[in-house]
Coordinates of C-alpha atoms in Angstrom, one line a residue:
M1 CA 11.6 -100.5 32.4
A2 CA 9.6 -100.7 29.2
P3 CA 10.4 -98.2 26.5
P4 CA 7.9 -95.4 26.0
T5 CA 5.2 -95.8 23.4
P6 CA 6.4 -94.1 20.2
R7 CA 5.0 -90.6 19.7
R8 CA 2.5 -90.5 16.8
V9 CA 3.7 -87.4 14.8
V10 CA 1.4 -87.8 11.8
T11 CA -2.0 -89.4 11.9
V12 CA -4.6 -90.0 9.2
D13 CA -8.3 -90.6 9.3
L14 CA -9.5 -93.2 6.7
K15 CA -13.0 -91.8 6.8
K16 CA -11.7 -88.4 5.6
K17 CA -10.5 -87.3 2.2
P18 CA -6.8 -86.3 1.9
G19 CA -7.6 -82.6 2.0
E20 CA -9.6 -83.0 5.2
Q21 CA -6.8 -84.6 7.2
M22 CA -5.9 -82.9 10.5
Q23 CA -2.2 -82.8 9.4
P24 CA -2.0 -81.7 5.8
L25 CA -0.5 -84.1 3.3
H26 CA 1.5 -83.2 0.2
N27 CA 2.2 -84.8 -3.2
R28 CA 5.1 -82.7 -4.5
W29 CA 8.8 -82.2 -3.6
H30 CA 9.8 -78.6 -2.9
P31 CA 12.1 -77.0 -0.2
E32 CA 9.4 -74.5 0.8
I33 CA 6.7 -77.0 1.9
P34 CA 6.7 -76.4 5.6
P35 CA 7.2 -79.3 8.1
V36 CA 4.1 -80.6 9.9
A37 CA 6.0 -82.1 12.9
E38 CA 9.5 -82.2 14.5
V39 CA 11.4 -85.1 16.0
K40 CA 14.8 -85.5 17.7
S41 CA 17.6 -87.7 16.8
G42 CA 17.2 -91.1 18.6
E43 CA 13.5 -90.7 19.2
V44 CA 11.2 -93.5 18.0
F45 CA 8.1 -92.0 16.4
T46 CA 5.2 -93.2 14.3
I47 CA 3.9 -91.9 11.0
E48 CA 0.5 -93.0 9.5
M49 CA -0.3 -92.7 5.8
L50 CA -3.1 -93.2 3.4
D51 CA -2.5 -95.4 0.3
W52 CA -0.8 -93.6 -2.6
T53 CA -4.2 -92.6 -4.2
G54 CA -5.6 -91.2 -0.9
G55 CA -8.4 -93.8 -0.7
A56 CA -9.6 -93.3 -4.3
I57 CA -9.5 -97.1 -5.0
K58 CA -12.2 -99.2 -3.4
D59 CA -12.5 -102.8 -2.2
D60 CA -14.9 -104.0 -4.8
N61 CA -15.3 -106.0 -8.0
S62 CA -15.0 -103.0 -10.5
A63 CA -12.0 -101.6 -12.2
V64 CA -13.7 -98.3 -13.1
D65 CA -11.9 -96.5 -10.3
I66 CA -8.6 -97.6 -11.8
K67 CA -9.6 -96.5 -15.3
I68 CA -10.6 -93.0 -14.3
L69 CA -8.1 -92.2 -11.5
D70 CA -6.5 -88.8 -11.8
L71 CA -2.8 -89.6 -11.5
S72 CA -1.9 -85.9 -11.1
I73 CA -2.8 -86.3 -7.4
V74 CA -0.4 -89.1 -6.4
H75 CA 1.5 -89.8 -4.2
Y76 CA -0.1 -88.5 -1.0
L77 CA 2.9 -88.2 1.4
S78 CA 2.9 -87.8 5.2
G79 CA 5.3 -85.1 6.3
P80 CA 7.5 -83.1 5.9
I81 CA 9.1 -83.9 9.3
K82 CA 11.9 -81.6 10.7
V83 CA 14.7 -83.6 12.3
T84 CA 17.0 -82.1 15.0
D85 CA 19.7 -83.5 17.2
A86 CA 19.5 -83.9 21.0
D87 CA 20.4 -80.2 21.5
G88 CA 17.7 -79.0 19.1
I89 CA 20.1 -78.2 16.3
P90 CA 18.4 -79.2 13.0
A91 CA 20.0 -81.4 10.3
K92 CA 22.0 -79.2 7.9
P93 CA 22.6 -79.4 4.2
G94 CA 25.5 -81.8 3.6
D95 CA 24.5 -84.1 6.5
L96 CA 23.3 -87.7 6.1
L97 CA 20.0 -88.7 7.7
A98 CA 20.1 -92.3 8.9
V99 CA 16.4 -93.5 9.0
E100 CA 15.8 -96.8 10.7
I101 CA 12.6 -98.7 10.1
C102 CA 11.7 -100.1 13.6
N103 CA 8.2 -101.4 12.8
L104 CA 5.6 -101.1 10.1
G105 CA 2.3 -102.6 8.8
P106 CA -1.2 -101.9 7.6
L107 CA -3.4 -99.5 9.6
P108 CA -5.5 -101.5 12.1
G109 CA -9.0 -102.1 10.6
D110 CA -7.8 -101.6 7.1
E111 CA -6.1 -104.9 6.3
W112 CA -6.5 -105.0 2.6
G113 CA -4.8 -103.7 -0.5
F114 CA -4.9 -103.6 -4.3
T115 CA -2.8 -104.2 -7.4
A116 CA -3.7 -102.7 -10.7
I117 CA -2.8 -102.1 -14.4
Y118 CA -3.7 -98.6 -15.5
D119 CA -5.3 -97.9 -18.8
R120 CA -2.7 -97.3 -21.5
E121 CA -4.1 -93.7 -22.0
N122 CA -3.7 -93.1 -18.2
G123 CA -0.2 -94.1 -17.2
G124 CA 0.0 -97.7 -18.5
G125 CA 2.9 -99.7 -17.1
F126 CA 6.1 -101.5 -18.1
L127 CA 4.1 -103.8 -20.4
T128 CA 1.5 -101.3 -21.5
D129 CA 1.9 -102.2 -25.1
H130 CA 0.8 -105.7 -24.3
F131 CA -1.8 -105.0 -21.5
P132 CA -3.7 -101.8 -22.3
N133 CA -6.8 -102.5 -20.2
A134 CA -7.4 -101.1 -16.7
T135 CA -7.4 -104.1 -14.4
K136 CA -7.6 -104.5 -10.6
A137 CA -7.0 -107.3 -8.1
I138 CA -8.0 -107.0 -4.4
W139 CA -5.8 -108.6 -1.7
Y140 CA -6.7 -109.5 1.9
F141 CA -4.2 -109.9 4.7
E142 CA -4.0 -112.8 7.2
G143 CA -1.1 -111.8 9.4
I144 CA 2.0 -111.8 7.2
Y145 CA 0.2 -113.5 4.3
A146 CA -1.8 -112.1 1.4
Y147 CA -4.4 -113.8 -0.8
S148 CA -6.8 -112.6 -3.5
P149 CA -10.2 -113.7 -4.7
H150 CA -9.3 -112.3 -8.1
I151 CA -6.1 -114.4 -8.4
P152 CA -7.0 -117.7 -6.6
G153 CA -4.5 -120.4 -6.0
V154 CA -1.7 -118.2 -4.7
R155 CA -0.8 -117.2 -1.2
F156 CA 2.4 -115.6 0.0
P157 CA 4.1 -113.7 2.8
G158 CA 4.5 -110.0 2.3
L159 CA 7.7 -108.0 2.7
T160 CA 6.0 -104.8 3.8
H161 CA 7.8 -101.5 3.0
P162 CA 7.3 -97.8 2.1
G163 CA 7.5 -97.2 -1.6
V164 CA 8.4 -93.5 -1.0
I165 CA 10.8 -92.2 1.6
G166 CA 12.9 -89.1 1.0
T167 CA 14.2 -85.7 2.1
A168 CA 13.2 -82.3 0.6
P169 CA 15.4 -81.0 -2.3
S170 CA 17.2 -77.7 -2.2
M171 CA 16.1 -75.1 -4.7
E172 CA 19.4 -75.8 -6.6
L173 CA 18.7 -79.5 -6.8
L174 CA 15.0 -78.9 -7.8
T175 CA 16.2 -76.8 -10.7
I176 CA 18.5 -79.5 -11.8
W177 CA 15.7 -82.0 -11.8
N178 CA 13.3 -79.8 -13.7
E179 CA 15.8 -78.9 -16.4
R180 CA 17.1 -82.4 -17.1
E181 CA 13.6 -83.9 -17.1
R182 CA 12.2 -81.2 -19.3
A183 CA 15.0 -81.8 -21.8
L184 CA 14.2 -85.5 -21.8
E185 CA 10.5 -84.8 -22.4
E186 CA 11.3 -82.5 -25.3
T187 CA 13.9 -84.6 -27.1
G188 CA 13.7 -88.2 -25.8
L189 CA 10.9 -89.5 -28.0
H190 CA 13.0 -88.8 -31.1
S191 CA 16.4 -89.8 -29.8
L192 CA 15.8 -92.8 -27.5
K193 CA 15.1 -96.1 -29.3
L194 CA 14.0 -97.5 -25.9
C195 CA 10.8 -95.5 -26.2
E196 CA 9.8 -97.5 -29.3
V197 CA 10.0 -100.7 -27.3
L198 CA 8.7 -99.8 -23.9
H199 CA 6.1 -97.3 -25.1
A200 CA 6.8 -94.9 -22.1
R201 CA 4.0 -92.4 -21.6
P202 CA 5.0 -89.8 -20.6
L203 CA 8.8 -89.7 -20.8
A204 CA 8.8 -87.5 -17.7
N205 CA 6.3 -86.0 -15.3
L206 CA 7.0 -82.3 -15.2
P207 CA 5.7 -79.8 -12.6
S208 CA 2.0 -79.1 -12.9
T209 CA -0.5 -77.2 -10.8
K210 CA -3.1 -79.8 -11.7
G211 CA -3.8 -82.0 -8.6
C212 CA -1.0 -80.3 -6.7
V213 CA -1.2 -80.6 -2.8
L214 CA 1.4 -78.6 -0.8
G215 CA 0.6 -79.4 2.8
K216 CA 0.2 -76.2 4.9
I217 CA 0.4 -73.9 2.0
Q218 CA -3.1 -72.7 1.2
D219 CA -4.4 -73.5 -2.3
G220 CA -4.9 -70.5 -4.6
T221 CA -2.6 -68.1 -2.8
P222 CA 0.3 -66.4 -4.7
E223 CA 2.7 -68.5 -2.7
W224 CA 0.9 -71.7 -3.7
E225 CA 0.9 -70.7 -7.4
K226 CA 4.6 -70.1 -7.4
I227 CA 5.6 -73.3 -5.6
A228 CA 3.1 -75.4 -7.6
R229 CA 4.7 -74.4 -10.8
E230 CA 8.2 -75.3 -9.5
A231 CA 7.5 -78.4 -7.3
A232 CA 8.7 -81.8 -8.7
R233 CA 6.3 -84.7 -9.1
T234 CA 6.9 -87.6 -6.8
V235 CA 6.7 -90.2 -9.6
P236 CA 10.4 -91.2 -10.0
G237 CA 13.2 -91.8 -7.5
R238 CA 15.9 -89.2 -7.5
E239 CA 18.9 -88.0 -5.5
N240 CA 16.7 -87.4 -2.4
G241 CA 15.5 -91.0 -2.3
G242 CA 11.8 -90.6 -3.0
N243 CA 9.9 -93.2 -5.0
C244 CA 12.5 -95.9 -5.0
D245 CA 10.1 -98.9 -4.5
I246 CA 12.8 -101.1 -3.0
K247 CA 10.9 -104.2 -1.7
N248 CA 13.6 -105.2 0.8
L249 CA 13.3 -101.9 2.6
S250 CA 11.4 -103.5 5.5
R251 CA 11.5 -104.0 9.2
G252 CA 15.1 -103.5 10.5
S253 CA 16.3 -101.6 7.4
K254 CA 18.1 -98.3 7.4
V255 CA 18.1 -95.6 4.7
Y256 CA 21.0 -93.1 4.6
L257 CA 19.4 -90.1 2.9
P258 CA 21.3 -86.9 1.8
V259 CA 20.2 -83.7 3.5
F260 CA 19.6 -80.7 1.2
V261 CA 17.6 -78.3 3.4
E262 CA 17.7 -77.3 7.1
G263 CA 15.8 -79.9 9.1
A264 CA 16.0 -82.5 6.3
N265 CA 12.2 -82.4 5.9
L266 CA 11.6 -86.1 5.7
S267 CA 8.5 -87.4 4.0
T268 CA 7.1 -90.9 3.4
G269 CA 4.2 -92.7 1.9
D270 CA 3.1 -95.3 -0.7
M271 CA 3.0 -98.2 1.7
H272 CA 3.2 -101.7 0.1
F273 CA 2.3 -105.0 1.7
S274 CA 4.3 -106.8 -0.9
Q275 CA 6.0 -106.1 -4.2
G276 CA 8.0 -107.9 -6.9
D277 CA 11.3 -106.5 -8.2
G278 CA 10.5 -103.7 -10.7
E279 CA 6.8 -103.3 -9.7
V280 CA 6.2 -103.9 -13.4
A281 CA 2.5 -103.1 -13.5
F282 CA 3.2 -99.5 -12.3
C283 CA 0.5 -99.8 -9.6
G284 CA 2.1 -103.1 -9.2
A285 CA 2.7 -103.6 -5.5
I286 CA -0.1 -104.5 -3.1
E287 CA -0.9 -100.8 -2.3
M288 CA -2.3 -100.1 1.2
S289 CA -2.7 -97.6 4.0
G290 CA -0.2 -98.1 6.8
F291 CA 2.1 -97.0 9.5
L292 CA 5.9 -96.7 10.1
E293 CA 7.8 -96.6 13.3
L294 CA 11.0 -94.7 12.6
K295 CA 14.2 -93.6 14.4
C296 CA 16.5 -91.0 12.9
E297 CA 20.2 -90.2 13.4
I298 CA 22.0 -87.2 12.0
I299 CA 25.5 -87.9 10.6
R300 CA 27.1 -84.5 10.4
D301 CA 28.9 -83.8 7.1
G302 CA 28.0 -87.3 6.0
M303 CA 27.3 -86.5 2.3
K304 CA 31.0 -85.5 1.8
Q305 CA 32.3 -88.4 3.8
Y306 CA 30.3 -91.2 2.4
L307 CA 28.6 -90.3 -0.9
T308 CA 30.4 -89.9 -4.2
P309 CA 28.8 -87.4 -6.7
M310 CA 28.0 -89.0 -10.1
G311 CA 27.6 -85.7 -11.8
P312 CA 28.9 -82.1 -12.0
T313 CA 27.9 -80.9 -8.5
P314 CA 28.0 -82.3 -5.0
L315 CA 24.2 -82.6 -5.2
H316 CA 24.4 -85.5 -7.7
V317 CA 24.4 -88.2 -5.1
N318 CA 22.2 -91.2 -4.3
P319 CA 21.1 -92.6 -0.9
I320 CA 22.5 -95.8 0.6
F321 CA 20.1 -98.5 1.8
E322 CA 20.9 -101.1 4.5
I323 CA 18.6 -104.1 4.1
G324 CA 17.0 -105.5 7.3
P325 CA 17.3 -109.1 8.5
V326 CA 13.6 -109.9 8.0
E327 CA 12.3 -111.3 4.7
P328 CA 10.3 -114.3 3.4
R329 CA 12.4 -117.5 2.9
F330 CA 11.9 -119.6 -0.2
S331 CA 14.1 -122.5 -1.2
E332 CA 12.7 -123.3 -4.7
W333 CA 12.5 -120.9 -7.6
L334 CA 11.6 -121.1 -11.3
V335 CA 13.8 -118.6 -13.1
F336 CA 12.9 -117.0 -16.5
E337 CA 15.5 -115.5 -18.8
G338 CA 15.3 -112.6 -21.2
I339 CA 17.8 -111.1 -23.6
S340 CA 17.9 -107.8 -25.3
V341 CA 16.0 -108.9 -28.4
D342 CA 12.5 -107.4 -28.7
E343 CA 9.2 -109.0 -29.8
S344 CA 9.8 -108.1 -33.4
G345 CA 13.1 -110.0 -33.3
R346 CA 15.2 -106.8 -33.4
Q347 CA 18.6 -106.8 -31.7
H348 CA 19.3 -104.2 -29.0
F349 CA 22.8 -103.6 -27.7
L350 CA 23.2 -104.5 -24.0
D351 CA 19.8 -103.1 -23.2
A352 CA 18.8 -104.4 -19.7
S353 CA 15.3 -102.9 -19.9
V354 CA 14.5 -104.8 -23.1
A355 CA 16.0 -108.0 -21.5
Y356 CA 13.9 -107.6 -18.4
K357 CA 10.8 -107.0 -20.4
R358 CA 11.4 -110.2 -22.2
A359 CA 12.0 -112.1 -19.0
V360 CA 8.7 -110.9 -17.6
L361 CA 6.8 -111.7 -20.8
N362 CA 8.4 -115.2 -20.8
A363 CA 7.2 -115.7 -17.2
I364 CA 3.7 -114.5 -18.0
D365 CA 3.3 -116.7 -21.0
Y366 CA 4.6 -119.8 -19.1
I367 CA 2.5 -119.4 -15.9
S368 CA -0.6 -118.6 -17.9
K369 CA -0.5 -122.2 -19.1
F370 CA -1.6 -123.3 -15.7
G371 CA -5.1 -121.8 -15.7
Y372 CA -4.6 -118.1 -15.3
T373 CA -5.2 -115.2 -17.7
K374 CA -2.2 -113.2 -18.6
E375 CA -3.5 -110.2 -16.8
Q376 CA -3.7 -112.2 -13.6
V377 CA -0.1 -113.3 -14.0
Y378 CA 1.1 -109.8 -14.9
L379 CA -0.4 -108.5 -11.7
L380 CA 0.9 -111.4 -9.6
L381 CA 4.5 -110.9 -10.9
S382 CA 4.3 -107.3 -10.0
C383 CA 3.3 -107.9 -6.4
C384 CA 4.6 -111.3 -5.2
P385 CA 8.1 -111.6 -3.7
C386 CA 9.8 -112.4 -7.0
E387 CA 13.5 -111.6 -7.6
G388 CA 14.7 -109.6 -10.6
R389 CA 18.3 -109.5 -11.7
I390 CA 20.6 -108.0 -14.3
S391 CA 22.5 -111.3 -14.8
G392 CA 24.7 -110.3 -17.7
I393 CA 25.7 -106.8 -18.9
V394 CA 29.1 -107.4 -20.5
D395 CA 28.6 -110.0 -23.3
C396 CA 27.9 -108.2 -26.5
P397 CA 25.4 -107.7 -27.9
N398 CA 22.9 -109.3 -25.4
A399 CA 22.1 -108.1 -21.9
L400 CA 20.7 -110.9 -19.9
A401 CA 18.0 -110.4 -17.3
T402 CA 16.3 -113.0 -15.1
L403 CA 13.1 -113.1 -13.1
A404 CA 13.0 -115.7 -10.3
V405 CA 9.5 -116.8 -9.1
P406 CA 9.1 -118.7 -5.8
T407 CA 7.2 -121.9 -6.7
A408 CA 5.8 -122.3 -3.1
I409 CA 3.3 -119.4 -3.6
F410 CA 1.2 -121.6 -5.9
D411 CA -1.3 -124.3 -4.9
Q412 CA 0.0 -126.5 -7.8
D413 CA 3.4 -127.5 -9.1
I414 CA 4.3 -125.2 -12.0
R415 CA 7.6 -126.8 -12.9
P416 CA 8.1 -128.5 -16.3
K417 CA 7.6 -132.3 -16.3
A418 CA 7.7 -135.0 -18.9
N419 CA 4.3 -135.6 -20.5
K420 CA 2.7 -133.0 -18.2
V421 CA 2.7 -129.9 -20.3
P422 CA -0.9 -128.5 -20.7
A423 CA -2.1 -129.5 -24.1
G424 CA -5.2 -128.7 -26.2
P425 CA -7.6 -125.9 -25.5
R426 CA -6.6 -124.1 -22.3
V427 CA -9.3 -124.0 -19.7
V428 CA -9.2 -120.7 -17.8
R429 CA -10.1 -121.7 -14.2
Y430 CA -9.8 -118.2 -12.8
P431 CA -11.3 -115.7 -15.2
G432 CA -13.1 -113.4 -12.7
I433 CA -10.8 -110.3 -12.5
P434 CA -12.2 -106.7 -12.6
Q435 CA -11.3 -105.1 -15.9
C436 CA -12.4 -102.3 -18.2
P437 CA -12.1 -102.3 -22.0
Y438 CA -9.3 -100.3 -23.7
E439 CA -10.9 -97.6 -25.8
G440 CA -7.7 -95.8 -27.0
N441 CA -6.1 -95.8 -30.4
L442 CA -2.5 -96.7 -29.7
P443 CA -1.3 -99.9 -31.2
T444 CA -0.7 -102.9 -29.0
T445 CA 2.2 -105.3 -29.4
K446 CA 1.5 -109.0 -30.2
N447 CA 4.1 -111.7 -29.8
P448 CA 3.3 -114.2 -32.6
G449 CA 5.1 -117.0 -30.7
A450 CA 3.3 -116.6 -27.4
T451 CA 0.4 -118.7 -26.0
L452 CA -2.9 -117.2 -27.1

């Protein structure tokens, strides 16, 4: 007997705005956001979701929508979903919620996505000091493959996954988040040398009523005002999972999420067709609308049994991810190294972030020799199935990071060869990528040794 069709517990309508959806979406974490659906342990169910911007980015040849996007509204998440066992008893604080990804993909009829660099004054990215202009690339899907008219000459299989999947925090955990992130925002710019190198803006995304969407809670009510001032932004990953952006979290994977509130209140969104390790452009995956087929299991008292707190309370834990058996297979890679020495030549002590920045910049400069603009390569390395590694973290003073790029994604051989290095004026064969000029006043970083 064939298994039953999975019950669709959250649906979205691509023709409607986020606020007009039949089941309300949310873009904050808070224990008092009520669930929109309920599922039982062992049940296979389907969740649909809009792209992380709620449909604000269009399939066109303009980057204006990227430049002006209000980032206070993202991510739009489907849920929360209350999870109970077969007897109807909900998941309890201290349990683990095992979430298996049975199937996933783009929403039928919406088989396209986008990758973008945000304007430096509006979010920027990992290399915002090098690439301050708002830039966009559109991708189209052919089964498991993606190609882009804005970055011709490349085609690759996607490892589709949700960027955000997590449980609701308790009020105690939410307070911990807000206090530690507020302290970073207030003191970090003056105490963390890393900020000078990576130009992080902002250092943290604190609670804000601007752009806040709280599901079933009606906007403008006293309840909404209270929760909006407390609710955490969904930008970083935290103890509850959240925006982890793990590209291998695809079909057949499992996530073991801590439960902090009754029912777990599972939410998900930010679907990616493909992503490179680090998602370095910030909006760096191939962002899309999509669906997930999930199955949940409650592991009673699982937090205490399996998770070790890395902090002063039992709430300071992190999820466990079990990678699925399905992923693209590549046999040949070109690997770029980076060490913890920044563009000015300044030495940093075992700083993996600086080392990874250097590895990405080295890859961008190298691949741009083969007919691409650097913006095109930056976007490509953010969304293609490249592999990032912390390859050395013990040999003082240099951390060593690597970025491995599969050579098969290109329509030309990009490996070094004797007498074959591009020489003379570089002819840009693929210049047509949507971009807006940068009009801000922040200085940009130039690498005097890089290709112009």
